[in-house]
CSV table of C-alpha atoms in Angstrom, one decimal:
chain,number,residue,atom,x,y,z
A,160,MET,CA,-0.1,0.3,-0.1
A,161,GLU,CA,1.2,3.4,-0.9
A,162,THR,CA,2.6,5.9,1.7
A,163,TRP,CA,-0.6,8.0,2.8
A,164,SER,CA,1.0,11.1,4.1
A,165,ARG,CA,3.6,13.1,2.6
A,166,THR,CA,6.4,13.8,4.5
A,167,VAL,CA,-11.9,44.4,30.6
A,168,VAL,CA,-13.3,46.0,27.6
A,169,LEU,CA,-17.3,45.1,27.4
A,170,LEU,CA,-18.6,43.8,24.2
A,171,LEU,CA,-21.7,45.5,22.7
A,172,VAL,CA,-23.4,43.2,20.4
A,173,ILE,CA,-26.0,45.0,17.9
A,174,THR,CA,-28.3,42.3,16.5
A,175,VAL,CA,-29.8,43.1,13.2
A,176,THR,CA,-32.3,40.7,11.3
A,177,CYS,CA,-30.9,39.8,7.9
A,178,SER,CA,-30.1,37.3,5.5
A,179,ALA,CA,-26.4,36.0,5.3
A,180,LEU,CA,-23.9,37.3,3.5
A,181,ILE,CA,-23.0,34.9,0.6
A,182,ASN,CA,-19.1,35.2,0.0
A,183,GLU,CA,-19.0,35.1,-3.8
A,184,LEU,CA,-15.0,33.8,-3.8
A,185,PRO,CA,-14.6,30.2,-4.5
A,186,PRO,CA,-13.1,27.6,-1.8
A,187,GLY,CA,-9.6,27.9,-1.9
A,188,LYS,CA,-8.9,31.4,-3.0
A,189,GLU,CA,-8.3,34.5,-0.8
A,190,TRP,CA,-11.0,35.2,1.6
A,191,PRO,CA,-11.6,38.6,3.0
A,192,ALA,CA,-9.0,39.6,5.5
A,193,ASN,CA,-9.4,39.2,9.1
A,194,ASN,CA,-39.7,17.7,35.1
A,195,SER,CA,-38.7,14.7,37.4
A,196,VAL,CA,-36.1,17.1,38.7
A,197,LYS,CA,-37.2,19.1,41.9
A,198,GLN,CA,-37.3,22.9,40.5
A,199,PRO,CA,-35.9,25.6,42.9
A,200,PHE,CA,-39.1,27.4,42.7
A,201,ASP,CA,-41.0,25.0,44.4
A,202,ASP,CA,-39.9,25.9,47.7
A,203,ASP,CA,-38.9,29.5,48.9
A,204,PRO,CA,-35.0,29.4,49.6
A,205,GLU,CA,-34.0,30.6,53.0
A,206,THR,CA,-33.4,34.3,52.9
A,207,THR,CA,-30.2,35.2,51.6
A,208,THR,CA,-28.6,38.2,50.2
A,209,ILE,CA,-29.8,38.8,46.6
A,210,LEU,CA,-26.9,39.9,44.2
A,211,ILE,CA,-26.8,43.4,43.3
A,212,LEU,CA,-26.3,43.2,39.3
A,213,SER,CA,-25.7,46.7,37.8
A,214,GLU,CA,-23.4,46.3,34.7
A,215,LYS,CA,-24.3,46.9,31.5
A,216,GLU,CA,-24.6,43.8,29.2
A,217,PRO,CA,-24.3,42.6,25.6
A,218,SER,CA,-27.8,42.7,23.5
A,219,ASN,CA,-27.2,39.1,22.2
A,220,PRO,CA,-27.4,36.2,24.8
A,221,ILE,CA,-25.7,33.7,22.5
A,222,ALA,CA,-22.9,35.9,21.5
A,223,GLU,CA,-22.8,37.0,25.2
A,224,HIS,CA,-21.9,33.6,26.3
A,225,LEU,CA,-19.3,32.8,23.8
A,226,GLU,CA,-17.7,36.4,23.2
A,227,GLU,CA,-15.8,36.8,26.4
A,228,VAL,CA,-14.4,40.0,27.7
A,229,GLU,CA,-10.7,40.8,26.6
A,230,GLY,CA,-7.8,41.7,28.7
A,231,PRO,CA,-7.1,41.3,32.2
A,232,GLU,CA,-9.8,39.3,33.9
A,233,GLU,CA,-11.7,41.4,36.7
A,234,THR,CA,-14.3,38.6,37.9
A,235,ILE,CA,-15.7,39.4,41.2
A,236,ILE,CA,-16.2,36.2,43.4
A,237,ASP,CA,-18.4,36.4,46.4
A,238,ALA,CA,-16.1,34.9,49.1
A,239,SER,CA,-19.4,33.4,50.5
A,240,LEU,CA,-20.0,31.4,47.4
A,241,PRO,CA,-17.1,29.3,47.1
A,242,VAL,CA,-16.4,27.8,43.4
A,243,LEU,CA,-16.2,24.1,42.8
A,244,ARG,CA,-13.9,22.4,45.1
A,245,SER,CA,-10.6,20.8,44.2
A,246,THR,CA,-8.0,20.2,46.7
A,247,SER,CA,-4.9,20.1,44.6
A,248,PRO,CA,-4.3,20.7,41.0
A,249,GLU,CA,-3.7,16.6,40.7
A,250,SER,CA,-7.1,16.1,42.4
A,251,ARG,CA,-10.6,15.4,40.8
A,252,VAL,CA,-12.7,18.4,40.6
A,253,ASP,CA,-16.0,18.1,42.5
A,254,TYR,CA,-19.2,18.9,41.2
A,255,THR,CA,-21.5,17.9,44.0
A,256,GLY,CA,-24.5,20.4,44.3
A,257,ALA,CA,-23.9,22.0,41.1
A,258,GLN,CA,-26.8,21.8,38.9
A,259,ILE,CA,-27.4,22.4,35.1
A,260,TRP,CA,-30.6,24.6,34.1
A,261,LYS,CA,-32.1,25.1,31.0
A,262,VAL,CA,-33.1,29.0,30.7
A,263,SER,CA,-35.3,30.6,28.2
A,264,THR,CA,-33.6,33.5,26.3
A,265,GLN,CA,-37.2,35.1,25.6
A,266,ASN,CA,-37.2,37.4,28.7
A,267,THR,CA,-35.7,40.7,27.8
A,268,ASN,CA,-33.5,40.7,31.0
A,269,VAL,CA,-32.1,37.3,30.8
A,270,ARG,CA,-29.1,38.3,28.9
A,271,GLY,CA,-28.0,40.8,31.3
A,272,VAL,CA,-28.5,38.5,34.1
A,273,ILE,CA,-26.8,35.5,32.7
A,274,TYR,CA,-23.8,37.9,31.7
A,275,ARG,CA,-23.2,39.4,35.0
A,276,LEU,CA,-23.6,36.2,37.2
A,277,ARG,CA,-20.9,34.6,35.0
A,278,ARG,CA,-18.8,37.5,35.4
A,279,ARG,CA,-19.3,36.9,39.2
A,280,ASN,CA,-18.1,33.3,38.5
A,281,LEU,CA,-21.5,31.8,40.0
A,282,ILE,CA,-22.4,30.4,36.9
A,283,SER,CA,-20.8,28.8,33.5
A,284,THR,CA,-22.5,28.5,30.2
A,285,TRP,CA,-22.8,25.0,28.4
A,286,GLY,CA,-24.7,25.6,25.1
A,287,GLY,CA,-27.8,27.5,23.7
A,288,ASN,CA,-29.3,28.5,21.0
A,289,GLN,CA,-31.4,31.5,19.8
A,290,SER,CA,-34.2,30.6,22.2
A,291,SER,CA,-32.4,28.9,25.3
A,292,ILE,CA,-29.2,28.5,27.2
A,293,ASP,CA,-28.1,25.9,29.3
A,294,ILE,CA,-26.0,27.2,32.5
A,295,LEU,CA,-24.2,25.6,35.0
A,296,VAL,CA,-24.5,26.8,38.5
A,297,LYS,CA,-22.1,26.2,41.3
A,298,SER,CA,-23.1,24.3,44.4
A,299,ASN,CA,-23.1,27.5,46.9
A,300,ALA,CA,-24.3,29.6,44.5
A,301,VAL,CA,-27.7,27.7,44.1
A,302,ASN,CA,-29.8,30.0,46.5
A,303,ASN,CA,-28.5,33.3,45.5
A,304,VAL,CA,-29.1,32.6,41.5
A,305,THR,CA,-32.2,31.2,42.1
A,306,ARG,CA,-33.5,34.4,43.9
A,307,VAL,CA,-32.1,36.5,41.1
A,308,PHE,CA,-34.2,34.5,38.5
A,309,LYS,CA,-37.3,34.5,40.7
A,310,ARG,CA,-36.9,38.3,41.2
A,311,GLU,CA,-36.5,39.0,37.4
A,312,ARG,CA,-39.2,36.6,36.8
A,313,ILE,CA,-37.1,34.4,34.4
A,314,PRO,CA,-38.4,30.9,34.1
A,315,ILE,CA,-35.8,28.1,34.1
A,316,GLU,CA,-36.0,24.1,34.2
A,317,VAL,CA,-33.6,22.1,36.6
A,318,VAL,CA,-32.5,19.5,34.0
A,319,ILE,CA,-29.8,18.0,36.4
A,320,GLU,CA,-29.9,18.5,40.1
A,321,ASP,CA,-26.6,17.3,41.1
A,322,LEU,CA,-24.0,17.4,38.4
A,323,GLN,CA,-21.6,15.1,40.2
A,324,GLN,CA,-24.2,12.3,41.1
A,325,ARG,CA,-24.9,12.4,37.1
A,326,ILE,CA,-21.0,12.3,36.6
A,327,ASN,CA,-20.5,9.5,39.0
A,328,GLU,CA,-23.4,7.5,37.0
A,329,GLU,CA,-22.2,8.4,33.3
A,330,ASN,CA,-19.5,5.8,32.7
A,331,PRO,CA,-19.8,2.8,34.9
A,332,PRO,CA,-17.8,-0.3,34.8
A,333,LEU,CA,-18.2,-3.0,32.3
A,334,ASP,CA,-19.7,-6.3,33.6
A,335,PRO,CA,-17.6,-9.4,33.7
A,336,ASN,CA,-18.7,-10.6,30.7
A,337,GLU,CA,-17.9,-7.8,28.7
A,338,VAL,CA,-14.2,-7.9,30.2
A,339,GLU,CA,-13.8,-11.7,29.4
A,340,LEU,CA,-15.0,-10.6,25.8
A,341,GLN,CA,-12.4,-7.7,25.6
A,342,ASN,CA,-9.5,-10.3,26.6
A,343,ARG,CA,-10.7,-12.4,23.7
A,344,ARG,CA,-10.9,-10.4,21.1
A,345,GLY,CA,-7.2,-8.6,21.5
A,346,HIS,CA,-8.6,-4.9,22.1
A,347,ARG,CA,-10.6,-3.3,25.0
A,348,MET,CA,-12.8,-1.2,23.0
A,349,THR,CA,-16.4,-1.6,23.5
A,350,TRP,CA,-19.1,0.9,22.9
A,351,LYS,CA,-20.9,0.1,25.9
A,352,GLN,CA,-18.4,2.4,28.0
A,353,TYR,CA,-16.4,5.7,27.3
A,354,HIS,CA,-12.7,4.5,27.1
A,355,ARG,CA,-9.1,6.2,27.4
A,356,VAL,CA,-7.0,7.4,24.8
A,357,GLU,CA,-4.6,4.0,25.6
A,358,ASP,CA,-7.6,2.0,24.5
A,359,ILE,CA,-8.6,4.1,21.5
A,360,HIS,CA,-5.1,3.8,20.3
A,361,GLY,CA,-4.7,0.3,21.2
A,362,PHE,CA,-7.9,-0.5,19.2
A,363,MET,CA,-6.5,1.4,16.0
A,364,ASP,CA,-3.1,-0.5,16.4
A,365,TYR,CA,-5.0,-3.7,16.6
A,366,LEU,CA,-6.9,-3.2,13.2
A,367,ALA,CA,-4.1,-2.1,11.5
A,368,LYS,CA,-2.1,-5.5,12.4
A,369,THR,CA,-5.4,-7.6,11.9
A,370,TYR,CA,-6.3,-5.8,8.3
A,371,PRO,CA,-3.0,-5.0,6.9
A,372,LYS,CA,-4.7,-4.6,3.4
A,373,ILE,CA,-7.1,-2.2,4.1
A,374,VAL,CA,-6.1,-0.5,7.5
A,375,SER,CA,-2.9,1.7,8.9
A,376,VAL,CA,-2.2,4.0,11.4
A,377,ASN,CA,0.2,6.8,11.2
A,378,SER,CA,0.8,9.5,14.0
A,379,ILE,CA,0.6,12.6,12.6
A,380,GLY,CA,2.3,14.7,15.6
A,381,LYS,CA,2.5,15.0,19.0
A,382,SER,CA,0.0,16.6,21.5
A,383,TYR,CA,1.7,19.3,24.3
A,384,GLU,CA,2.1,16.7,26.8
A,385,GLY,CA,3.6,14.2,24.0
A,386,ARG,CA,0.8,11.9,23.2
A,387,ASP,CA,0.6,10.5,19.7
A,388,LEU,CA,-2.1,11.9,17.3
A,389,LYS,CA,-3.0,9.0,15.6
A,390,VAL,CA,-4.6,8.9,12.2
A,391,LEU,CA,-6.2,5.6,10.9
A,392,ARG,CA,-6.7,5.1,7.3
A,393,ILE,CA,-9.3,2.7,5.8
A,394,SER,CA,-8.5,2.5,1.8
A,395,ASP,CA,-8.5,-0.4,-0.7
A,396,GLY,CA,-5.8,1.9,-2.7
A,397,LYS,CA,-7.9,2.6,-5.8
A,398,PRO,CA,-6.0,6.0,-7.2
A,399,THR,CA,-9.7,7.0,-8.3
A,400,ASN,CA,-10.7,7.2,-4.7
A,401,LYS,CA,-12.0,10.6,-3.1
A,402,ALA,CA,-10.9,11.0,0.7
A,403,VAL,CA,-13.0,12.0,3.7
A,404,PHE,CA,-11.3,13.2,6.7
A,405,ILE,CA,-13.2,12.6,10.1
A,406,ASP,CA,-12.2,13.8,13.6
A,407,GLY,CA,-13.6,13.8,17.2
A,408,GLY,CA,-12.6,15.1,20.4
A,409,ILE,CA,-11.2,18.5,19.7
A,410,HIS,CA,-13.1,19.5,22.7
A,411,ALA,CA,-12.1,17.5,25.7
A,412,ARG,CA,-15.4,16.9,27.6
A,413,GLU,CA,-17.3,15.7,24.6
A,414,TRP,CA,-17.0,12.2,25.0
A,415,ILE,CA,-19.7,10.8,22.9
A,416,SER,CA,-17.5,12.3,20.1
A,417,PRO,CA,-14.5,10.0,20.1
A,418,ALA,CA,-17.0,7.0,20.8
A,419,THR,CA,-18.9,7.9,17.7
A,420,VAL,CA,-15.7,8.2,15.4
A,421,THR,CA,-14.5,5.0,16.8
A,422,TYR,CA,-17.7,3.3,16.1
A,423,PHE,CA,-17.3,4.2,12.3
A,424,ILE,CA,-13.9,2.8,12.4
A,425,ASN,CA,-14.8,-0.4,13.6
A,426,GLN,CA,-18.0,-0.7,11.1
A,427,PHE,CA,-15.9,-0.3,8.0
A,428,ALA,CA,-12.6,-1.9,9.0
A,429,GLU,CA,-14.9,-5.1,10.3
A,430,ASN,CA,-17.0,-5.1,7.5
A,431,PHE,CA,-15.3,-3.7,4.7
A,432,ASP,CA,-15.8,-6.5,2.3
A,433,VAL,CA,-19.5,-6.5,2.3
A,434,GLU,CA,-19.8,-2.6,2.4
A,435,THR,CA,-21.1,-0.6,-0.7
A,436,ASP,CA,-19.1,0.6,-3.1
A,437,ASP,CA,-19.7,4.3,-1.8
A,438,ILE,CA,-17.8,3.1,1.3
A,439,LYS,CA,-15.1,1.4,-0.6
A,440,ASN,CA,-14.4,4.0,-3.3
A,441,ILE,CA,-13.6,6.5,-0.5
A,442,ASP,CA,-10.4,6.7,1.4
A,443,TRP,CA,-11.5,7.1,5.0
A,444,TYR,CA,-9.1,8.9,7.5
A,445,PHE,CA,-9.9,9.1,10.9
A,446,LEU,CA,-8.8,11.1,14.0
A,447,PRO,CA,-10.8,10.1,17.0
A,448,VAL,CA,-9.0,12.2,19.8
A,449,VAL,CA,-7.5,15.3,18.1
A,450,ASN,CA,-7.1,16.6,22.0
A,451,PRO,CA,-5.8,13.6,23.8
A,452,ASP,CA,-4.1,15.5,26.9
A,453,GLY,CA,-7.7,17.2,27.5
A,454,TYR,CA,-9.4,14.5,26.9
A,455,GLU,CA,-7.4,12.3,29.6
A,456,HIS,CA,-7.6,15.2,32.0
A,457,THR,CA,-11.4,14.8,31.9
A,458,HIS,CA,-10.9,11.1,32.9
A,459,GLN,CA,-8.6,12.0,35.6
A,460,SER,CA,-9.2,15.4,37.2
A,461,ASP,CA,-11.8,17.6,35.7
A,462,ARG,CA,-14.6,16.0,33.8
A,463,LEU,CA,-16.0,19.4,32.2
A,464,TRP,CA,-12.3,20.4,30.9
A,465,ARG,CA,-12.9,21.9,27.3
A,466,LYS,CA,-9.5,23.0,26.0
A,467,ASN,CA,-5.9,21.5,25.5
A,468,LYS,CA,-3.4,21.4,28.4
A,469,LYS,CA,-0.8,23.9,27.2
A,470,PRO,CA,-0.1,26.8,29.5
A,471,SER,CA,-0.1,30.2,28.7
A,472,ARG,CA,0.7,33.2,31.0
A,473,THR,CA,-1.1,36.5,31.5
A,474,THR,CA,-1.0,39.6,34.0
A,475,GLY,CA,1.2,37.5,36.6
A,476,ARG,CA,-0.3,34.2,36.3
A,477,THR,CA,-0.8,31.0,34.2
A,478,CYS,CA,-3.9,29.9,32.8
A,479,ILE,CA,-4.0,26.5,31.1
A,480,GLY,CA,-5.3,25.6,27.9
A,481,THR,CA,-6.4,26.7,24.5
A,482,ASP,CA,-9.8,26.2,22.6
A,483,LEU,CA,-8.3,24.3,19.6
A,484,ASN,CA,-11.5,25.0,17.5
A,485,ARG,CA,-10.8,28.8,17.8
A,486,ASN,CA,-7.0,28.3,17.1
A,487,PHE,CA,-7.4,27.5,13.1
A,488,GLY,CA,-5.9,29.6,10.8
A,489,TYR,CA,-9.0,31.0,8.8
A,490,ARG,CA,-10.6,34.3,10.0
A,491,TRP,CA,-8.5,33.5,13.4
A,492,GLY,CA,-9.0,35.9,15.9
A,493,GLY,CA,-12.4,37.1,15.1
A,494,LYS,CA,-16.0,37.0,16.8
A,495,GLY,CA,-16.6,34.3,19.2
A,496,SER,CA,-13.2,33.9,20.5
A,497,SER,CA,-11.2,35.4,23.3
A,498,GLY,CA,-7.6,36.8,23.7
A,499,ASN,CA,-7.5,35.9,27.2
A,500,PRO,CA,-6.0,32.8,28.2
A,501,CYS,CA,-7.8,32.1,31.0
A,502,SER,CA,-11.2,31.9,29.1
A,503,GLU,CA,-12.8,28.8,27.7
A,504,ILE,CA,-12.6,30.1,24.3
A,505,TYR,CA,-9.3,31.3,24.2
A,506,ARG,CA,-8.1,31.3,20.8
A,507,GLY,CA,-4.2,30.9,21.7
A,508,SER,CA,-1.2,33.5,20.9
A,509,SER,CA,-1.4,33.0,17.1
A,510,ALA,CA,-3.2,31.1,14.3
A,511,PHE,CA,-2.1,27.4,14.9
A,512,SER,CA,0.2,28.0,18.2
A,513,GLU,CA,-1.1,24.5,19.3
A,514,PRO,CA,0.6,21.5,18.3
A,515,GLU,CA,-2.5,19.7,17.7
A,516,SER,CA,-4.3,21.9,15.4
A,517,LYS,CA,-0.9,22.7,13.5
A,518,ALA,CA,-0.4,18.8,13.1
A,519,LEU,CA,-4.0,18.2,11.7
A,520,SER,CA,-3.6,21.4,9.6
A,521,ASP,CA,0.0,20.1,8.4
A,522,PHE,CA,-1.4,16.9,7.6
A,523,ILE,CA,-4.0,17.8,5.4
A,524,LYS,CA,-2.3,20.2,3.5
A,525,SER,CA,0.7,18.0,2.7
A,526,SER,CA,-1.1,14.9,2.2
A,527,SER,CA,-1.6,13.4,-1.3
A,528,ALA,CA,-5.3,12.1,-0.7
A,529,ASN,CA,-7.9,13.9,-2.7
A,530,PHE,CA,-10.2,15.4,0.5
A,531,THR,CA,-13.5,16.1,-0.6
A,532,ALA,CA,-15.4,16.3,2.9
A,533,TYR,CA,-14.1,17.1,6.4
A,534,ILE,CA,-16.4,16.2,9.4
A,535,THR,CA,-15.9,17.1,12.9
A,536,TYR,CA,-17.9,15.6,15.5
A,537,HIS,CA,-18.7,17.3,18.6
A,538,SER,CA,-21.7,17.7,21.2
A,539,TYR,CA,-24.2,18.7,22.1
A,540,GLY,CA,-27.5,20.0,20.6
A,541,GLN,CA,-28.2,17.8,17.7
A,542,TYR,CA,-27.2,20.3,14.9
A,543,LEU,CA,-25.5,19.6,11.5
A,544,LEU,CA,-23.5,22.9,10.8
A,545,TYR,CA,-21.9,24.2,7.8
A,546,PRO,CA,-19.4,27.2,7.2
A,547,TRP,CA,-19.1,29.9,7.8
A,548,GLY,CA,-18.7,30.4,11.7
A,549,TYR,CA,-16.5,33.5,11.7
A,550,ASP,CA,-19.8,35.5,10.7
A,551,ASN,CA,-23.0,36.0,9.4
A,552,ALA,CA,-22.2,34.7,6.1
A,553,VAL,CA,-22.1,31.7,3.8
A,554,PRO,CA,-19.8,30.3,0.9
A,555,PRO,CA,-21.3,30.5,-2.7
A,556,ASP,CA,-22.2,26.9,-2.4
A,557,TYR,CA,-24.2,27.4,0.5
A,558,LYS,CA,-27.1,25.8,-1.0
A,559,ASP,CA,-25.3,22.5,-2.0
A,560,LEU,CA,-24.3,21.8,1.6
A,561,ASP,CA,-27.9,22.8,2.8
A,562,GLU,CA,-29.4,20.4,0.6
A,563,LEU,CA,-26.8,17.8,1.5
A,564,GLY,CA,-26.9,18.7,5.2
A,565,ASN,CA,-30.6,18.2,5.0
A,566,ARG,CA,-30.4,14.4,3.7
A,567,MET,CA,-28.1,13.4,6.2
A,568,ALA,CA,-30.3,14.9,8.8
A,569,SER,CA,-33.2,13.0,7.3
A,570,ALA,CA,-31.4,9.8,7.2
A,571,ILE,CA,-30.2,10.3,11.0
A,572,ARG,CA,-34.1,10.9,12.0
A,573,GLN,CA,-35.3,8.0,10.1
A,574,THR,CA,-32.8,5.8,12.3
A,575,ARG,CA,-34.8,6.5,15.5
A,576,GLY,CA,-36.5,9.7,15.3
A,577,SER,CA,-33.6,12.3,16.5
A,578,SER,CA,-34.1,15.8,15.0
A,579,TYR,CA,-31.1,17.5,13.9
A,580,GLN,CA,-31.2,21.3,12.8
A,581,VAL,CA,-29.0,22.1,9.4
A,582,GLY,CA,-27.9,25.4,8.7
A,583,SER,CA,-24.7,27.5,8.9
A,584,SER,CA,-22.7,27.8,12.1
A,585,SER,CA,-23.2,31.5,12.6
A,586,GLY,CA,-26.6,31.8,11.5
A,587,LEU,CA,-28.0,28.7,13.6
A,588,LEU,CA,-26.2,29.4,16.9
A,589,TYR,CA,-23.6,32.3,17.1
A,590,PRO,CA,-20.6,33.4,15.4
A,591,ALA,CA,-17.2,31.5,16.4
A,592,SER,CA,-14.0,32.1,14.4
A,593,GLY,CA,-11.0,30.2,14.0
A,594,GLY,CA,-12.9,26.8,14.1
A,595,SER,CA,-11.8,23.6,11.7
A,596,ASP,CA,-14.7,23.3,9.8
A,597,ASP,CA,-14.1,27.4,8.2
A,598,TRP,CA,-10.6,26.4,7.8
A,599,ALA,CA,-11.4,23.1,5.8
A,600,LYS,CA,-13.7,24.8,3.6
A,601,GLY,CA,-11.0,27.6,3.2
A,602,GLN,CA,-8.7,24.9,1.9
A,603,GLY,CA,-11.0,24.1,-0.8
A,604,ILE,CA,-12.4,20.8,0.8
A,605,ARG,CA,-15.9,21.0,-0.9
A,606,TYR,CA,-18.0,19.3,2.1
A,607,SER,CA,-17.2,20.8,5.3
A,608,PHE,CA,-19.4,20.0,8.4
A,609,THR,CA,-19.5,20.3,12.0
A,610,ILE,CA,-22.1,17.9,13.7
A,611,GLU,CA,-23.1,18.7,17.3
A,612,LEU,CA,-24.3,15.1,18.7
A,613,SER,CA,-27.0,14.4,21.1
A,614,ASP,CA,-28.6,15.3,23.3
A,615,THR,CA,-30.3,18.6,23.3
A,616,GLY,CA,-29.7,19.3,26.9
A,617,ARG,CA,-31.2,16.5,29.0
A,618,TYR,CA,-27.9,15.1,29.6
A,619,GLY,CA,-25.4,17.5,27.9
A,620,PHE,CA,-22.0,16.6,28.0
A,621,ILE,CA,-22.8,13.9,30.9
A,622,LEU,CA,-24.3,11.5,28.1
A,623,PRO,CA,-25.1,7.9,29.9
A,624,THR,CA,-23.1,4.8,28.1
A,625,SER,CA,-26.2,3.7,27.0
A,626,PHE,CA,-26.5,6.4,24.5
A,627,ILE,CA,-23.4,5.4,22.7
A,628,GLU,CA,-24.7,3.1,20.0
A,629,PRO,CA,-27.7,4.7,19.2
A,630,VAL,CA,-26.0,7.8,18.6
A,631,ALA,CA,-23.2,6.4,16.8
A,632,ARG,CA,-25.7,4.2,14.8
A,633,GLU,CA,-27.9,6.9,13.5
A,634,SER,CA,-25.0,9.1,13.0
A,635,LEU,CA,-23.1,6.4,10.7
A,636,ASN,CA,-26.6,6.4,8.5
A,637,GLY,CA,-25.9,10.4,7.9
A,638,LEU,CA,-22.5,9.6,7.2
A,639,ARG,CA,-23.8,7.1,4.9
A,640,VAL,CA,-25.5,9.7,2.9
A,641,LEU,CA,-22.3,12.0,2.6
A,642,ALA,CA,-20.4,9.0,1.3
A,643,ALA,CA,-23.0,8.6,-1.4
A,644,GLN,CA,-22.6,12.0,-2.3
A,645,VAL,CA,-19.0,12.2,-2.2
A,646,ALA,CA,-18.7,9.0,-4.4
A,647,LYS,CA,-20.6,9.9,-7.2
A,648,LEU,CA,-18.7,13.0,-8.0
């Protein structure tokens, strides 16, 4: 088989109702420069001091939750409301008593309230769209935050009453029969459990040894902490094959993403002889864990860690991690990213400043493969998104992307009824510059999608293992639609 790799400012957002701008330049050219859960309102909380919230707020609740304040942090923390507990940098963060709320954004007051509570480090945001936002309310802030929302007449739904309990239940150990089966088949991977990087990489190596005629594995680089960035290729070697690149695990806490990507790998490798020609006529490249350092950190220390693990220094202190999905070099540094290293959406010191994003970029740019599609799997929300993410704009072929995306969503829905919304990232959700999908489209890759997997907020990032196979199976059916489209080009 041939070698497959060569060689504190306040943001004011003004929302204007309009159609997305169509960028008329073709891809690859120079783009423009840069209710079972008890609700807190059921009982009147004991008297506590109500927070005084008086700062101005941005006008867009979704942009607000992702466009962080630039410059040195001035977070005000009420000393009586400690943040989540961790006794040392190596100990496990304890989310006991923390709650997840779904908050409607229809109330005109909600955007300011959420903004100011987050600035005081009493809440953090998980996800959202134009109608609601999911927030994490820290344990000792529940009473105070409840009173603020009640006073402002903002309806909320508590979807997770005790976050740590949900985390404890999320990934139970395998039963003895499954463990015995692991030992017999030569690798530890199952889709009844969320696995560590060692298991995922071991599974990839096993497939390469078992099916050497169609499967090969290469490390395309190292993470900041020195872990391999392993890519697996499945191909029959035909020179006429198109190529598809699929990745997962850019954001560390989104465990369903690597699980889904490895499910695809297993299905194609184990069943290649009986697969359709659509699958066989494509060279498949899989990078299941783009962010192995962060992913391991979520298993060992902080289940909700998002970024990679490379430290950055700011204003006399060190903050850890860059959001890899703000670090890609297309329209880097724009909306929906932050220059503050302590932010969850820190974009890095420059485009491709992080070894993980740079390795992915270098591989795609240097590969001889005819990449026709790029798909990056995330969670959560059930969205099928295409460029652009950097602003309210779409590429000239957006109608083709929308049509294909809707056919993929239809195949997913027909599997088990899951409904995925389809649209541009910035139009359906919020602007977020420096994303991998925008970069791939800018490289001339025809079909570029970000897929936000299940669910829509009942479990959020803490999706039980019982969902792995159903989510992966429906996602595979959506992927088959894309394969059919790519193969007929």
